Amino acid sequence: MNLKITINSKVFKVNLQDNATAKAFKELLPLTLDMKELNSNEKYAELAESLPVKASDPGNIQNGDLMLYGSNVVVLFYKTFSTSYAYTKIGNVDHADDLADALGSDNVLVKFESDSPYETVYNEK
């Protein structure tokens, strides 16, 4: 399963995990989130509904990790660092080298959509 995210005009492919959280997140697409800046390493946004959770401490966060914090906070990380917090992994951004530049240092709108044109049209109905 894959999806794409668009930040301003920059498009990134996201490889989704094969888990209930990723499947439930994909069911919400297309989705545009106003993601808030936090800790100079992540953007986050609260979802209107809860998703399935199987949280664990990843030990290290990687640049491009797309995670769920709690049951309804989507977090997109743009720096690699160690953590003791628990997350449920949704996926990771492919070729995330330019992710930090695309996200910038302020709040930003991020559009999440299916990587398949058929699925995007289907979900918009």
PDB file of C-alpha atoms in Angstrom:
ATOM      1  CA  MET A   1       0.000   0.000   0.000  1.00  0.00           C
ATOM      2  CA  ASN A   2       1.226   3.455  -0.871  1.00  0.00           C
ATOM      3  CA  LEU A   3       0.079   7.024  -0.732  1.00  0.00           C
ATOM      4  CA  LYS A   4       1.477  10.371  -1.686  1.00  0.00           C
ATOM      5  CA  ILE A   5       1.768  13.594   0.217  1.00  0.00           C
ATOM      6  CA  THR A   6       1.942  17.033  -1.293  1.00  0.00           C
ATOM      7  CA  ILE A   7       3.578  19.922   0.538  1.00  0.00           C
ATOM      8  CA  ASN A   8       3.188  23.131  -1.463  1.00  0.00           C
ATOM      9  CA  SER A   9       4.198  21.794  -4.910  1.00  0.00           C
ATOM     10  CA  LYS A  10       6.573  19.058  -3.684  1.00  0.00           C
ATOM     11  CA  VAL A  11       5.245  15.470  -3.886  1.00  0.00           C
ATOM     12  CA  PHE A  12       6.561  12.558  -1.796  1.00  0.00           C
ATOM     13  CA  LYS A  13       5.668   8.880  -1.957  1.00  0.00           C
ATOM     14  CA  VAL A  14       4.847   7.161   1.337  1.00  0.00           C
ATOM     15  CA  ASN A  15       5.268   3.421   1.799  1.00  0.00           C
ATOM     16  CA  LEU A  16       2.535   2.302   4.193  1.00  0.00           C
ATOM     17  CA  GLN A  17       2.880  -0.405   6.806  1.00  0.00           C
ATOM     18  CA  ASP A  18       0.738  -3.506   6.482  1.00  0.00           C
ATOM     19  CA  ASN A  19      -1.253  -2.876   9.643  1.00  0.00           C
ATOM     20  CA  ALA A  20      -4.741  -1.848  10.748  1.00  0.00           C
ATOM     21  CA  THR A  21      -3.636   1.724  11.486  1.00  0.00           C
ATOM     22  CA  ALA A  22      -2.285   2.325   7.977  1.00  0.00           C
ATOM     23  CA  LYS A  23      -5.381   0.751   6.411  1.00  0.00           C
ATOM     24  CA  ALA A  24      -7.706   2.926   8.517  1.00  0.00           C
ATOM     25  CA  PHE A  25      -5.655   6.044   7.713  1.00  0.00           C
ATOM     26  CA  LYS A  26      -5.856   5.293   3.990  1.00  0.00           C
ATOM     27  CA  GLU A  27      -9.661   5.038   4.293  1.00  0.00           C
ATOM     28  CA  LEU A  28      -9.706   8.736   5.339  1.00  0.00           C
ATOM     29  CA  LEU A  29      -8.058   9.880   2.101  1.00  0.00           C
ATOM     30  CA  PRO A  30      -7.995  12.316   0.456  1.00  0.00           C
ATOM     31  CA  LEU A  31      -7.173  14.432   3.470  1.00  0.00           C
ATOM     32  CA  THR A  32      -5.556  17.849   3.866  1.00  0.00           C
ATOM     33  CA  LEU A  33      -4.169  18.552   7.318  1.00  0.00           C
ATOM     34  CA  ASP A  34      -2.936  21.809   8.822  1.00  0.00           C
ATOM     35  CA  MET A  35       0.141  20.347  10.497  1.00  0.00           C
ATOM     36  CA  LYS A  36       1.648  22.228  13.398  1.00  0.00           C
ATOM     37  CA  GLU A  37       5.372  22.523  14.107  1.00  0.00           C
ATOM     38  CA  LEU A  38       6.763  20.827  17.218  1.00  0.00           C
ATOM     39  CA  ASN A  39      10.300  20.456  18.604  1.00  0.00           C
ATOM     40  CA  SER A  40      11.996  21.445  15.319  1.00  0.00           C
ATOM     41  CA  ASN A  41      11.740  17.811  14.172  1.00  0.00           C
ATOM     42  CA  GLU A  42       8.081  17.045  13.488  1.00  0.00           C
ATOM     43  CA  LYS A  43       4.730  18.244  12.199  1.00  0.00           C
ATOM     44  CA  TYR A  44       1.508  16.981  13.755  1.00  0.00           C
ATOM     45  CA  ALA A  45      -2.251  17.229  13.299  1.00  0.00           C
ATOM     46  CA  GLU A  46      -5.206  15.856  15.225  1.00  0.00           C
ATOM     47  CA  LEU A  47      -7.663  13.690  13.307  1.00  0.00           C
ATOM     48  CA  ALA A  48     -11.425  13.978  13.826  1.00  0.00           C
ATOM     49  CA  GLU A  49     -11.656  10.264  14.601  1.00  0.00           C
ATOM     50  CA  SER A  50      -9.553   7.628  16.329  1.00  0.00           C
ATOM     51  CA  LEU A  51      -7.627   4.962  14.447  1.00  0.00           C
ATOM     52  CA  PRO A  52      -6.639   1.450  15.591  1.00  0.00           C
ATOM     53  CA  VAL A  53      -3.546   1.532  17.791  1.00  0.00           C
ATOM     54  CA  LYS A  54      -0.677  -0.858  18.420  1.00  0.00           C
ATOM     55  CA  ALA A  55       1.850   1.546  19.890  1.00  0.00           C
ATOM     56  CA  SER A  56       5.410   0.745  20.825  1.00  0.00           C
ATOM     57  CA  ASP A  57       8.610   2.639  21.548  1.00  0.00           C
ATOM     58  CA  PRO A  58      10.578   2.631  18.291  1.00  0.00           C
ATOM     59  CA  GLY A  59      13.755   3.737  20.087  1.00  0.00           C
ATOM     60  CA  ASN A  60      14.785   5.821  17.092  1.00  0.00           C
ATOM     61  CA  ILE A  61      12.681   7.996  14.838  1.00  0.00           C
ATOM     62  CA  GLN A  62      13.854   8.248  11.249  1.00  0.00           C
ATOM     63  CA  ASN A  63      13.519  11.215   8.919  1.00  0.00           C
ATOM     64  CA  GLY A  64      10.299  10.543   6.986  1.00  0.00           C
ATOM     65  CA  ASP A  65       8.527   8.386   9.577  1.00  0.00           C
ATOM     66  CA  LEU A  66       4.747   8.834   9.506  1.00  0.00           C
ATOM     67  CA  MET A  67       3.373   7.811  12.898  1.00  0.00           C
ATOM     68  CA  LEU A  68       0.241   7.899  15.011  1.00  0.00           C
ATOM     69  CA  TYR A  69       0.589   9.260  18.543  1.00  0.00           C
ATOM     70  CA  GLY A  70      -2.227   8.140  20.812  1.00  0.00           C
ATOM     71  CA  SER A  71      -5.226   7.191  18.719  1.00  0.00           C
ATOM     72  CA  ASN A  72      -5.763  10.344  16.651  1.00  0.00           C
ATOM     73  CA  VAL A  73      -2.613  12.454  16.229  1.00  0.00           C
ATOM     74  CA  VAL A  74      -0.752  12.039  12.937  1.00  0.00           C
ATOM     75  CA  VAL A  75       2.929  12.912  13.175  1.00  0.00           C
ATOM     76  CA  LEU A  76       5.305  13.414  10.258  1.00  0.00           C
ATOM     77  CA  PHE A  77       8.943  13.442  11.373  1.00  0.00           C
ATOM     78  CA  TYR A  78      11.577  15.291   9.374  1.00  0.00           C
ATOM     79  CA  LYS A  79      14.669  14.603  11.502  1.00  0.00           C
ATOM     80  CA  THR A  80      16.239  11.433  12.869  1.00  0.00           C
ATOM     81  CA  PHE A  81      16.554  11.218  16.677  1.00  0.00           C
ATOM     82  CA  SER A  82      16.079   8.849  19.609  1.00  0.00           C
ATOM     83  CA  THR A  83      12.834   8.767  21.577  1.00  0.00           C
ATOM     84  CA  SER A  84      11.171   7.054  24.517  1.00  0.00           C
ATOM     85  CA  TYR A  85       7.629   7.880  23.377  1.00  0.00           C
ATOM     86  CA  ALA A  86       5.316   5.191  21.968  1.00  0.00           C
ATOM     87  CA  TYR A  87       3.881   5.463  18.451  1.00  0.00           C
ATOM     88  CA  THR A  88       2.034   3.287  15.964  1.00  0.00           C
ATOM     89  CA  LYS A  89       3.835   3.364  12.622  1.00  0.00           C
ATOM     90  CA  ILE A  90       1.721   4.293   9.607  1.00  0.00           C
ATOM     91  CA  GLY A  91       4.532   4.392   7.049  1.00  0.00           C
ATOM     92  CA  ASN A  92       7.644   6.176   5.895  1.00  0.00           C
ATOM     93  CA  VAL A  93       8.405   8.751   3.225  1.00  0.00           C
ATOM     94  CA  ASP A  94      10.469   7.415   0.346  1.00  0.00           C
ATOM     95  CA  HIS A  95      13.523   9.582  -0.452  1.00  0.00           C
ATOM     96  CA  ALA A  96      12.938  11.915   2.509  1.00  0.00           C
ATOM     97  CA  ASP A  97      16.143  13.944   2.024  1.00  0.00           C
ATOM     98  CA  ASP A  98      14.181  17.050   0.930  1.00  0.00           C
ATOM     99  CA  LEU A  99      11.349  16.604   3.427  1.00  0.00           C
ATOM    100  CA  ALA A 100      12.641  19.103   6.018  1.00  0.00           C
ATOM    101  CA  ASP A 101      13.056  21.815   3.364  1.00  0.00           C
ATOM    102  CA  ALA A 102       9.579  21.166   1.973  1.00  0.00           C
ATOM    103  CA  LEU A 103       7.951  21.287   5.426  1.00  0.00           C
ATOM    104  CA  GLY A 104       9.788  24.428   6.555  1.00  0.00           C
ATOM    105  CA  SER A 105       9.867  25.713  10.122  1.00  0.00           C
ATOM    106  CA  ASP A 106       6.252  26.872  10.469  1.00  0.00           C
ATOM    107  CA  ASN A 107       2.844  25.217  10.359  1.00  0.00           C
ATOM    108  CA  VAL A 108       2.101  23.790   6.923  1.00  0.00           C
ATOM    109  CA  LEU A 109      -0.760  22.269   4.911  1.00  0.00           C
ATOM    110  CA  VAL A 110      -0.042  18.682   3.904  1.00  0.00           C
ATOM    111  CA  LYS A 111      -2.284  16.849   1.449  1.00  0.00           C
ATOM    112  CA  PHE A 112      -2.466  13.061   1.821  1.00  0.00           C
ATOM    113  CA  GLU A 113      -3.956  11.080  -1.050  1.00  0.00           C
ATOM    114  CA  SER A 114      -3.928   7.637  -2.536  1.00  0.00           C
ATOM    115  CA  ASP A 115      -1.111   6.826  -4.921  1.00  0.00           C
ATOM    116  CA  SER A 116      -3.700   5.159  -7.178  1.00  0.00           C
ATOM    117  CA  PRO A 117      -5.953   7.427  -9.303  1.00  0.00           C
ATOM    118  CA  TYR A 118      -8.787   4.881  -9.036  1.00  0.00           C
ATOM    119  CA  GLU A 119      -8.671   4.865  -5.225  1.00  0.00           C
ATOM    120  CA  THR A 120      -8.602   8.682  -5.041  1.00  0.00           C
ATOM    121  CA  VAL A 121     -11.707   8.996  -7.237  1.00  0.00           C
ATOM    122  CA  TYR A 122     -13.427   6.174  -5.356  1.00  0.00           C
ATOM    123  CA  ASN A 123     -12.785   7.734  -1.934  1.00  0.00           C
ATOM    124  CA  GLU A 124     -13.960  11.190  -2.982  1.00  0.00           C
ATOM    125  CA  LYS A 125     -17.489   9.930  -3.727  1.00  0.00           C
TER     126      LYS A 125
END
